[in-house]
Amino acid sequence: MRKTYTLVSILMATVHAAAQTDARPNIVYIMTDDHTEQMMSAYGHSPIQTPNLDRLAHEGVLFSESFVANSLSGPSRACMITGKHSHKNGFTNNEHGIFDGSQQTMPKLMQQAGYQTALIGKWHLVSKPTGFDFYDILPGQGDYYNPTFIHQDGTRSVEKGYCTNIITDKSIAWMEQRDPSRPFILFVHHKACHRDWLPEMKYIREFEDQTFELPDNFRDTWEGRTAAQQQEMSIASSHDMDMVYDTKIYIPGDHTRLTDDYLGKISRLDSADSQIYHQFYDSLSLSFKQHPLEGDALTEYKFQRYMRDYAKVTRSLDDNVGRLLNYLEENHLLDNTLVVYTSDQGFYMGEHGWFDKRFMYEESLRTPLVMRLPKGYERRGEVSDMVQNIDYAPTFLEMAGAPIPKDIQGESLVPLLKGKNTQGKWRKAIYYHFYEYPAEHAVKRHYGIRTGGWKLIHFYNDIDQWELYDLKTDPTEMHNLYGNPRYAKQQKRLHKQLLKLQKKYDDPIESQLK
Ligand code: SGN
Ligand code: CA
């Protein structure tokens, strides 16, 4: 009898605790690394299917004009958590940056507003995370196979398994033990789909029958674009895209500069997985050795290998987004949770002949953004207003009913999510600034403005070149119109608009260059 009584009281307590007494929406923010719109089927032109990511879009909203402020991991993450451009949050580049965690951040403000805050996965801001009740992060870029995690007490441990699955397991485990009476914001930061695209064993043979179409401008020779000519992110170049490290093809005797890095990653596998891995890539290497390729044929071969491995990594990612959504659904959390899916930037899938990001050209300036909305937010379908990753912080704060500090530079997306008519008042242009040069991939420093139909970019530092694009007639940005008298009017107008944005965001770069 006593036993039954105890059980009933425990059950009652659980039911009571399960009701979230604070009705503000939860937020699950899923951010991947280097996942791009071209590889997400909801965006309409992907060669692979991403059903779970698409589910978010179909049940919620898809932002068709979504951009970053600085197309690189650390800087992008810093923009996201501060709601400010790089020159204001101080984290301008991966190579020399340490994020000043004592500054105001959105996670801190959410915490102060009574939210439980947790961060799991890639952090990449060097300093210790601040503003999180709980964190469990990857060191630096992290590893796909049996990754090491840095726990909140400073200790590290190697966790068995595939990184994308582990990050999801940890996210679910955190939600399981949270205080159900208070709202939460959970940041799920995947390593996928970052270089060097190491697949989960169960998908190692997926996509091998698929031949990916080359983008129209795959053989771009970058005329009229000096910075593009001098980049080091070309699929064709053996220096930029390495046969061993990137395409996982061993050419006997060809011990490239990255072999040790590659072996370091592969040696993390335990013996059963290592066998599967080697069986697969060794057989590819063997057939390559029997039928060696060169010139254009070799470049196209590298492109196919790149696309297939990227697709495999994306497949595991899509599964795991599905797992997380199912967890929310099964636990009756979906109705009152904002689920955001985005990436730290877009990526080149062979456009201009490239991989990687950094440039202000469309593929890497854009980032996928879909949201499944909590009750009370009625908007559905495509949102075509121009949004940027500095907008997430004010959006989450407004949803939490917390004040938005004046120095936050992004705009809250709440009016858009409520389906309100913004009466033409929404921004008509976005500002971009990339700083990491000299550095890997050799993309020059640049800043610029993108409007609905035009783009003006200034490459500076060891170069002084402007580029102007008419995005309506030249969406793949092949023709630099800068200085062409036919476009003098647009050029002048964009220069003016750019200066206005730099004034608005208080970026002193133009005066520094004079
Ligand atoms: C690593 C990669 C680069 C990549 C940067 C930044 N090289 O250095 O290809 O551009 O990260 O990526 S690797 O040999 O280590 O794979 S970011 O997404 O973290 O900004
Ligand atoms: Ca990235």
Coordinates of C-alpha atoms and ligand atoms in Angstrom, one line a residue:
M1 CA 0.0 0.0 0.0
R2 CA 2.7 2.4 1.0
K3 CA 4.5 1.6 -2.3
T4 CA 1.5 2.4 -4.4
Y5 CA 1.0 5.6 -2.6
T6 CA 4.6 6.6 -3.3
L7 CA 4.3 5.7 -7.0
V8 CA 1.1 7.8 -7.4
S9 CA 2.7 10.8 -5.7
I10 CA 5.7 10.5 -8.0
L11 CA 3.4 10.3 -11.0
M12 CA 1.4 13.3 -9.9
A13 CA 4.6 15.3 -9.3
T14 CA 5.9 14.4 -12.7
V15 CA 2.6 15.5 -14.4
H16 CA 2.7 18.7 -12.5
A17 CA 6.3 19.4 -13.3
A18 CA 5.9 18.6 -16.9
A19 CA 3.5 21.5 -17.4
Q20 CA 5.6 24.5 -18.3
T21 CA 4.4 27.1 -16.0
D22 CA 6.2 29.8 -17.9
A23 CA 4.4 29.8 -21.3
R24 CA 7.1 31.6 -23.3
P25 CA 8.3 29.5 -26.3
N26 CA 11.3 27.3 -26.1
I27 CA 14.0 27.7 -28.8
V28 CA 15.9 24.9 -30.4
Y29 CA 18.6 26.5 -32.6
I30 CA 20.3 24.0 -34.9
M31 CA 23.3 25.4 -36.8
T32 CA 25.5 23.3 -39.1
D33 CA 28.9 24.1 -40.5
D34 CA 29.2 24.9 -44.2
H35 CA 25.8 23.5 -45.2
T36 CA 24.6 25.4 -48.2
E37 CA 21.2 26.1 -49.8
Q38 CA 22.3 24.3 -53.0
M39 CA 22.3 21.1 -50.9
M40 CA 18.9 21.4 -49.2
S41 CA 16.0 20.3 -51.2
A42 CA 13.5 22.8 -49.7
Y43 CA 15.5 25.5 -51.6
G44 CA 14.4 23.9 -54.9
H45 CA 17.6 23.2 -56.7
S46 CA 19.4 20.5 -54.7
P47 CA 20.7 17.3 -56.3
I48 CA 20.0 15.5 -53.0
Q49 CA 16.9 15.1 -50.8
T50 CA 16.8 16.5 -47.3
P51 CA 13.4 15.4 -46.1
N52 CA 13.8 16.3 -42.4
L53 CA 15.2 19.7 -43.0
D54 CA 12.4 20.2 -45.6
R55 CA 9.8 19.2 -43.0
L56 CA 10.8 22.3 -41.0
A57 CA 10.3 24.5 -44.0
H58 CA 7.0 22.9 -45.0
E59 CA 5.6 23.2 -41.5
G60 CA 7.0 26.6 -41.0
V61 CA 8.8 29.3 -43.0
L62 CA 11.7 29.3 -45.4
F63 CA 13.8 32.5 -45.8
S64 CA 14.7 32.7 -49.4
E65 CA 16.9 35.8 -49.0
S66 CA 19.0 34.8 -46.0
F67 CA 22.6 36.1 -45.6
V68 CA 25.6 36.2 -43.3
A69 CA 27.6 39.2 -42.3
N70 CA 31.1 37.6 -42.6
S71 CA 31.3 34.2 -44.3
L72 CA 33.5 32.3 -41.9
S73 CA 32.7 30.1 -38.9
G74 CA 34.0 32.0 -35.8
P75 CA 33.0 35.4 -37.1
S76 CA 29.6 34.2 -38.1
R77 CA 29.0 32.6 -34.7
A78 CA 30.1 35.8 -33.0
C79 CA 27.6 37.8 -35.2
M80 CA 24.9 35.4 -34.3
I81 CA 25.3 35.5 -30.5
T82 CA 25.9 39.3 -30.3
G83 CA 23.5 40.5 -33.0
K84 CA 26.4 42.8 -34.1
H85 CA 28.7 43.0 -37.1
S86 CA 32.3 41.7 -36.7
H87 CA 33.9 45.1 -36.2
K88 CA 31.6 45.6 -33.1
N89 CA 31.8 42.2 -31.5
G90 CA 35.6 42.1 -32.2
F91 CA 35.8 38.6 -33.6
T92 CA 36.7 39.4 -37.2
N93 CA 38.6 36.2 -38.2
N94 CA 39.3 32.6 -37.2
E95 CA 43.1 32.9 -37.2
H96 CA 43.8 35.6 -34.7
G97 CA 40.5 35.9 -32.8
I98 CA 39.6 35.2 -29.2
F99 CA 36.0 36.0 -28.5
D100 CA 35.6 38.5 -25.7
G101 CA 33.1 36.5 -23.6
S102 CA 32.7 39.4 -21.1
Q103 CA 30.7 41.4 -23.6
Q104 CA 26.9 41.4 -23.9
T105 CA 25.6 38.3 -25.7
M106 CA 22.1 37.0 -26.5
P107 CA 22.6 33.7 -24.5
K108 CA 23.4 35.9 -21.4
L109 CA 20.4 38.1 -22.0
M110 CA 18.2 35.0 -22.4
Q111 CA 19.6 33.6 -19.2
Q112 CA 18.8 36.8 -17.4
A113 CA 15.3 36.7 -18.8
G114 CA 14.8 33.3 -17.1
Y115 CA 15.6 30.9 -19.9
Q116 CA 17.6 27.8 -19.4
T117 CA 20.5 28.0 -21.8
A118 CA 22.6 25.1 -23.3
L119 CA 25.2 24.8 -26.0
I120 CA 26.3 21.5 -27.6
G121 CA 28.8 21.0 -30.4
K122 CA 31.0 23.3 -32.3
W123 CA 31.8 26.6 -30.6
H124 CA 35.0 27.8 -32.4
L125 CA 35.3 31.1 -30.5
V126 CA 38.4 30.1 -28.5
S127 CA 37.5 31.6 -25.2
K128 CA 35.3 29.7 -22.7
P129 CA 31.6 30.0 -23.5
T130 CA 29.7 32.4 -21.3
G131 CA 26.0 32.7 -20.8
F132 CA 25.3 29.0 -20.9
D133 CA 23.9 27.0 -17.9
F134 CA 25.3 24.0 -19.6
Y135 CA 27.8 23.4 -22.4
D136 CA 29.6 20.5 -24.0
I137 CA 31.7 21.5 -26.9
L138 CA 34.1 20.3 -29.6
P139 CA 37.7 21.7 -29.4
G140 CA 38.3 23.9 -32.5
Q141 CA 36.8 22.3 -35.6
G142 CA 36.3 19.0 -33.8
D143 CA 36.4 15.5 -35.3
Y144 CA 33.8 13.4 -37.1
Y145 CA 35.0 10.1 -35.7
N146 CA 35.1 9.3 -32.0
P147 CA 35.3 13.1 -31.3
T148 CA 36.8 14.7 -28.2
F149 CA 34.4 16.9 -26.2
I150 CA 35.4 19.7 -23.7
H151 CA 33.0 19.5 -20.8
Q152 CA 32.0 22.4 -18.6
D153 CA 34.3 21.4 -15.8
G154 CA 37.3 21.8 -18.2
T155 CA 37.9 18.1 -18.6
R156 CA 38.0 16.4 -22.0
S157 CA 36.9 13.0 -23.1
V158 CA 36.7 11.0 -26.3
E159 CA 33.1 9.9 -27.1
K160 CA 32.6 6.8 -29.1
G161 CA 30.6 7.2 -32.4
Y162 CA 29.9 9.6 -35.2
C163 CA 29.9 13.3 -34.3
T164 CA 26.5 14.2 -35.8
N165 CA 24.8 11.4 -33.8
I166 CA 26.6 12.2 -30.6
I167 CA 25.7 15.9 -30.7
T168 CA 22.0 14.9 -31.1
D169 CA 22.2 12.3 -28.3
K170 CA 23.7 15.0 -26.0
S171 CA 21.0 17.5 -27.0
I172 CA 18.2 15.1 -26.2
A173 CA 19.9 14.1 -22.9
W174 CA 20.1 17.7 -21.9
M175 CA 16.4 18.3 -22.7
E176 CA 15.5 15.2 -20.7
Q177 CA 17.1 16.6 -17.5
R178 CA 16.1 20.2 -17.9
D179 CA 13.7 21.9 -15.5
P180 CA 10.4 21.5 -17.4
S181 CA 8.7 24.4 -15.7
R182 CA 10.9 27.0 -17.3
P183 CA 11.5 27.7 -21.0
F184 CA 14.8 26.9 -22.6
I185 CA 17.1 27.8 -25.5
L186 CA 19.2 25.0 -26.8
F187 CA 22.0 25.6 -29.3
V188 CA 22.8 22.5 -31.3
H189 CA 26.0 23.2 -33.3
H190 CA 27.0 20.5 -35.7
K191 CA 30.4 19.9 -37.2
A192 CA 28.7 18.6 -40.3
C193 CA 29.2 19.4 -43.2
H194 CA 32.7 20.8 -42.8
R195 CA 35.8 19.8 -44.7
D196 CA 37.0 17.0 -45.0
W197 CA 33.5 15.5 -45.3
L198 CA 34.1 12.2 -43.5
P199 CA 31.0 10.0 -43.8
E200 CA 29.2 7.8 -41.2
M201 CA 30.0 4.2 -42.0
K202 CA 26.4 3.3 -42.7
Y203 CA 26.3 5.9 -45.5
I204 CA 29.8 5.3 -46.9
R205 CA 28.4 3.8 -50.1
E206 CA 25.5 6.1 -50.6
F207 CA 25.4 8.4 -53.6
E208 CA 28.1 6.4 -55.4
D209 CA 25.7 5.8 -58.3
Q210 CA 24.8 9.4 -58.6
T211 CA 26.6 11.7 -61.0
F212 CA 26.4 15.3 -60.0
E213 CA 25.9 17.9 -62.6
L214 CA 28.6 20.5 -63.0
P215 CA 27.5 24.0 -62.3
D216 CA 27.4 26.2 -65.5
N217 CA 30.3 28.3 -64.3
F218 CA 32.5 25.4 -63.2
R219 CA 35.2 26.4 -65.6
D220 CA 35.1 30.1 -64.7
T221 CA 38.5 31.7 -65.5
W222 CA 37.7 34.8 -63.4
E223 CA 38.2 37.5 -66.0
G224 CA 37.8 41.0 -64.6
R225 CA 37.9 39.7 -61.0
T226 CA 41.5 39.8 -59.6
A227 CA 40.6 38.6 -56.1
A228 CA 38.8 35.6 -57.6
Q229 CA 41.9 34.9 -59.8
Q230 CA 44.1 34.8 -56.7
Q231 CA 42.1 32.6 -54.4
E232 CA 43.3 29.2 -53.3
M233 CA 40.0 27.2 -53.1
S234 CA 39.8 25.7 -56.6
I235 CA 38.8 22.1 -57.1
A236 CA 41.1 21.8 -60.0
S237 CA 44.2 22.8 -58.1
S238 CA 46.1 20.0 -56.3
H239 CA 47.4 22.6 -53.9
D240 CA 43.9 23.8 -52.9
M241 CA 41.9 20.6 -53.1
D242 CA 44.2 17.8 -52.0
M243 CA 43.8 14.3 -53.5
V244 CA 44.4 12.5 -50.2
Y245 CA 43.0 14.9 -47.6
D246 CA 39.9 16.0 -49.6
T247 CA 39.1 13.2 -52.0
K248 CA 40.6 10.4 -49.9
I249 CA 42.4 8.9 -52.9
Y250 CA 45.9 7.7 -52.2
I251 CA 48.2 8.0 -55.1
P252 CA 51.3 5.9 -54.3
G253 CA 54.3 8.1 -54.0
D254 CA 52.2 11.2 -53.9
H255 CA 52.7 12.2 -50.2
T256 CA 51.2 15.5 -50.1
R257 CA 51.5 18.2 -47.4
L258 CA 48.3 17.1 -45.8
T259 CA 48.8 13.4 -45.5
D260 CA 49.6 13.5 -41.8
D261 CA 46.5 15.6 -41.0
Y262 CA 44.4 13.1 -42.9
L263 CA 45.8 10.1 -41.2
G264 CA 45.3 11.7 -37.8
K265 CA 41.6 11.9 -38.5
I266 CA 41.3 8.4 -39.9
S267 CA 43.3 6.9 -37.1
R268 CA 40.5 7.9 -34.6
L269 CA 38.3 5.1 -36.0
D270 CA 38.1 1.9 -34.1
S271 CA 39.2 -1.3 -35.9
A272 CA 35.8 -2.5 -37.2
D273 CA 35.0 1.0 -38.7
S274 CA 38.5 1.4 -39.9
Q275 CA 38.2 -1.7 -41.9
I276 CA 34.9 -0.6 -43.5
Y277 CA 36.5 2.8 -44.3
H278 CA 39.6 1.4 -45.8
Q279 CA 37.8 -1.2 -47.8
F280 CA 35.8 1.5 -49.5
Y281 CA 38.4 4.2 -50.1
D282 CA 41.2 1.7 -50.8
S283 CA 39.2 0.2 -53.6
L284 CA 38.5 3.7 -55.0
S285 CA 42.3 4.4 -54.8
L286 CA 43.1 1.1 -56.5
S287 CA 40.8 1.8 -59.5
F288 CA 42.2 5.3 -59.7
K289 CA 45.7 3.8 -59.9
Q290 CA 44.6 1.5 -62.7
H291 CA 42.9 4.3 -64.6
P292 CA 44.8 7.5 -63.7
L293 CA 43.3 10.7 -64.8
E294 CA 44.6 14.1 -65.5
G295 CA 43.5 17.6 -66.7
D296 CA 39.8 18.3 -67.0
A297 CA 38.9 14.6 -66.4
L298 CA 40.8 14.6 -63.1
T299 CA 39.1 17.9 -62.0
E300 CA 35.7 16.4 -62.8
Y301 CA 36.6 13.2 -60.9
K302 CA 37.6 15.3 -57.8
F303 CA 34.3 17.2 -58.1
Q304 CA 32.3 14.0 -58.1
R305 CA 34.2 12.7 -55.0
Y306 CA 33.7 16.0 -53.2
M307 CA 29.9 16.1 -54.0
R308 CA 29.4 12.4 -53.0
D309 CA 31.2 12.7 -49.6
Y310 CA 29.5 16.0 -48.9
A311 CA 26.1 14.4 -49.7
K312 CA 26.8 11.5 -47.3
V313 CA 27.7 13.8 -44.4
T314 CA 24.5 15.8 -45.2
R315 CA 22.5 12.6 -45.1
S316 CA 23.5 11.8 -41.5
L317 CA 22.8 15.4 -40.6
D318 CA 19.3 15.3 -42.1
D319 CA 18.6 12.1 -40.1
N320 CA 19.6 13.7 -36.9
V321 CA 17.5 16.8 -37.5
G322 CA 14.6 14.3 -37.9
R323 CA 15.5 12.6 -34.6
L324 CA 15.5 15.9 -32.8
L325 CA 12.1 16.9 -34.3
N326 CA 10.7 13.5 -33.3
Y327 CA 11.9 14.0 -29.8
L328 CA 10.2 17.3 -29.6
E329 CA 7.0 15.9 -31.1
E330 CA 6.9 12.8 -28.8
N331 CA 7.4 15.0 -25.8
H332 CA 4.6 17.5 -26.8
L333 CA 7.1 20.3 -27.1
L334 CA 6.7 21.1 -30.8
D335 CA 3.7 23.4 -30.3
N336 CA 5.5 25.8 -28.1
T337 CA 9.0 25.6 -29.6
L338 CA 10.7 27.7 -32.2
V339 CA 12.9 25.3 -34.2
V340 CA 15.5 27.2 -36.3
Y341 CA 17.7 25.5 -38.8
T342 CA 20.6 27.4 -40.3
S343 CA 24.4 27.2 -41.1
D344 CA 27.3 29.3 -40.2
Q345 CA 27.5 30.3 -43.9
G346 CA 26.9 28.9 -47.4
F347 CA 29.5 27.1 -49.5
Y348 CA 30.6 26.6 -53.1
M349 CA 29.6 23.3 -54.6
G350 CA 31.7 23.7 -57.7
E351 CA 30.4 27.2 -58.7
H352 CA 33.2 29.3 -60.1
G353 CA 35.2 26.0 -59.9
W354 CA 35.4 26.3 -56.1
F355 CA 34.8 24.7 -52.7
D356 CA 35.0 26.7 -49.4
K357 CA 33.3 30.1 -48.8
R358 CA 34.6 33.6 -47.6
F359 CA 33.7 35.5 -50.8
M360 CA 30.7 37.9 -50.8
Y361 CA 29.5 36.1 -54.0
E362 CA 26.0 34.6 -53.6
E363 CA 26.7 31.0 -52.7
S364 CA 28.7 31.8 -49.6
L365 CA 27.0 35.1 -48.7
R366 CA 23.8 33.1 -48.4
T367 CA 23.0 30.7 -45.7
P368 CA 20.0 28.3 -45.4
L369 CA 17.4 29.5 -42.9
V370 CA 14.1 27.7 -42.0
M371 CA 12.0 28.0 -38.9
R372 CA 9.1 26.0 -37.4
L373 CA 7.2 28.5 -35.4
P374 CA 5.6 28.2 -32.0
K375 CA 1.9 28.8 -31.5
G376 CA 0.9 32.4 -32.0
Y377 CA 3.2 33.0 -34.9
E378 CA 1.1 32.5 -38.0
R379 CA 3.4 33.1 -40.9
R380 CA 3.9 30.1 -43.3
G381 CA 5.8 29.5 -46.5
E382 CA 8.4 31.6 -48.1
V383 CA 9.7 34.9 -46.6
S384 CA 11.5 36.9 -49.2
D385 CA 12.6 39.9 -47.0
M386 CA 16.4 40.2 -46.7
V387 CA 17.5 38.8 -43.4
Q388 CA 21.0 38.3 -41.9
N389 CA 22.5 36.3 -39.0
I390 CA 22.7 39.4 -36.8
D391 CA 18.9 39.3 -36.7
Y392 CA 18.7 36.0 -34.7
A393 CA 19.7 37.6 -31.4
P394 CA 17.0 40.3 -31.3
T395 CA 14.4 37.8 -32.6
F396 CA 15.0 35.3 -29.8
L397 CA 15.0 38.2 -27.2
E398 CA 11.7 39.5 -28.5
M399 CA 10.1 36.1 -28.4
A400 CA 11.3 35.7 -24.8
G401 CA 9.7 39.0 -24.0
A402 CA 13.1 40.4 -23.1
P403 CA 14.2 44.0 -24.0
I404 CA 16.4 44.3 -27.1
P405 CA 19.4 46.5 -26.2
K406 CA 19.9 49.5 -28.4
D407 CA 23.4 48.5 -29.5
I408 CA 22.2 45.3 -31.1
Q409 CA 22.5 45.9 -34.9
G410 CA 20.2 43.2 -36.2
E411 CA 16.4 43.5 -36.6
S412 CA 13.9 41.3 -34.8
L413 CA 12.2 39.0 -37.3
V414 CA 9.1 38.7 -35.1
P415 CA 7.0 41.1 -37.2
L416 CA 7.8 38.9 -40.3
L417 CA 7.0 35.7 -38.3
K418 CA 3.7 37.2 -37.2
G419 CA 2.8 37.9 -40.8
K420 CA 2.6 41.6 -40.2
N421 CA 2.9 43.9 -43.1
T422 CA 6.1 45.8 -42.6
Q423 CA 4.8 48.5 -44.9
G424 CA 7.9 48.6 -47.0
K425 CA 9.9 49.5 -43.9
W426 CA 12.1 46.4 -43.9
R427 CA 15.7 46.8 -44.9
K428 CA 16.5 47.1 -48.6
A429 CA 20.2 46.2 -48.4
I430 CA 22.6 44.2 -46.3
Y431 CA 26.2 44.9 -45.3
Y432 CA 29.1 42.5 -45.5
H433 CA 32.7 42.5 -44.3
F434 CA 35.3 39.7 -44.6
Y435 CA 38.7 40.1 -42.9
E436 CA 40.7 36.8 -42.9
Y437 CA 43.6 37.6 -45.1
P438 CA 46.4 36.6 -45.5
A439 CA 45.2 33.1 -44.7
E440 CA 44.2 29.7 -45.9
H441 CA 42.4 29.9 -49.3
A442 CA 43.8 33.4 -49.9
V443 CA 40.5 35.3 -50.2
K444 CA 41.3 39.0 -50.0
R445 CA 39.7 41.3 -47.5
H446 CA 36.6 42.9 -48.7
Y447 CA 33.4 44.6 -47.8
G448 CA 30.3 45.5 -49.7
I449 CA 26.6 46.0 -50.1
R450 CA 23.9 43.7 -51.6
T451 CA 20.5 45.1 -52.5
G452 CA 17.6 43.2 -54.1
G453 CA 19.2 43.4 -57.5
W454 CA 22.7 44.7 -57.2
K455 CA 26.0 44.1 -55.5
L456 CA 29.0 46.3 -55.0
I457 CA 32.2 44.9 -53.4
H458 CA 35.5 46.5 -52.5
F459 CA 38.6 44.2 -52.2
Y460 CA 41.3 45.9 -50.2
N461 CA 44.6 45.4 -48.3
D462 CA 47.1 44.2 -50.9
I463 CA 44.7 45.0 -53.7
D464 CA 42.3 47.9 -54.5
Q465 CA 39.5 46.6 -56.7
W466 CA 35.8 47.3 -56.9
E467 CA 33.3 44.9 -58.4
L468 CA 29.7 45.6 -59.5
Y469 CA 27.1 43.0 -60.4
D470 CA 23.7 43.1 -61.8
L471 CA 22.1 40.1 -60.0
K472 CA 19.0 40.1 -62.2
T473 CA 20.9 39.6 -65.5
D474 CA 24.0 38.0 -64.1
P475 CA 23.0 35.9 -61.0
T476 CA 26.2 33.8 -61.1
E477 CA 28.3 37.0 -60.9
M478 CA 30.5 36.4 -64.0
H479 CA 30.6 40.0 -65.3
N480 CA 32.2 42.7 -63.2
L481 CA 30.5 45.9 -64.4
Y482 CA 32.5 48.3 -62.3
G483 CA 33.7 51.3 -64.3
N484 CA 31.4 50.5 -67.3
P485 CA 29.8 53.8 -68.2
R486 CA 26.5 52.2 -68.9
Y487 CA 26.1 51.4 -65.2
A488 CA 27.6 54.7 -63.9
K489 CA 24.2 55.7 -62.3
Q490 CA 23.8 52.4 -60.4
Q491 CA 27.4 52.5 -59.4
K492 CA 27.1 55.9 -57.9
R493 CA 23.9 55.1 -56.1
L494 CA 25.4 51.9 -54.6
H495 CA 28.5 53.8 -53.4
K496 CA 26.2 56.2 -51.6
Q497 CA 24.1 53.4 -50.1
L498 CA 27.3 51.6 -49.0
L499 CA 28.6 54.6 -47.2
K500 CA 25.2 55.1 -45.5
L501 CA 25.3 51.5 -44.3
Q502 CA 28.9 51.9 -43.0
K503 CA 27.7 54.9 -41.1
K504 CA 24.7 53.2 -39.7
Y505 CA 26.7 50.2 -38.5
D506 CA 29.6 52.4 -37.6
D507 CA 32.3 50.6 -39.6
P508 CA 35.2 53.0 -40.1
I509 CA 36.9 51.0 -42.8
E510 CA 36.5 53.6 -45.7
S511 CA 38.1 56.4 -43.7
Q512 CA 40.9 54.0 -42.6
L513 CA 41.7 53.2 -46.2
K514 CA 42.0 56.8 -47.2
Ligands
SGN1 C1 39.8 24.8 -41.9 C2 39.7 24.2 -43.3 C3 39.5 25.3 -44.3 C4 38.3 26.2 -43.9 C5 38.6 26.7 -42.5 C6 37.5 27.6 -42.0 N1 40.9 23.5 -43.6 O1 41.0 25.5 -41.7 O2 39.2 24.7 -45.5 O3 38.2 27.2 -44.8 O4 38.7 25.6 -41.6 O5 36.3 27.0 -41.9 S1 41.1 22.0 -43.0 O6 42.3 21.5 -43.6 O7 41.3 22.1 -41.6 O8 39.9 21.2 -43.3 S2 35.2 27.4 -40.9 O9 33.9 27.0 -41.3 O10 35.6 26.9 -39.6 O11 35.3 28.9 -40.9
CA2 CA 31.7 27.1 -41.5

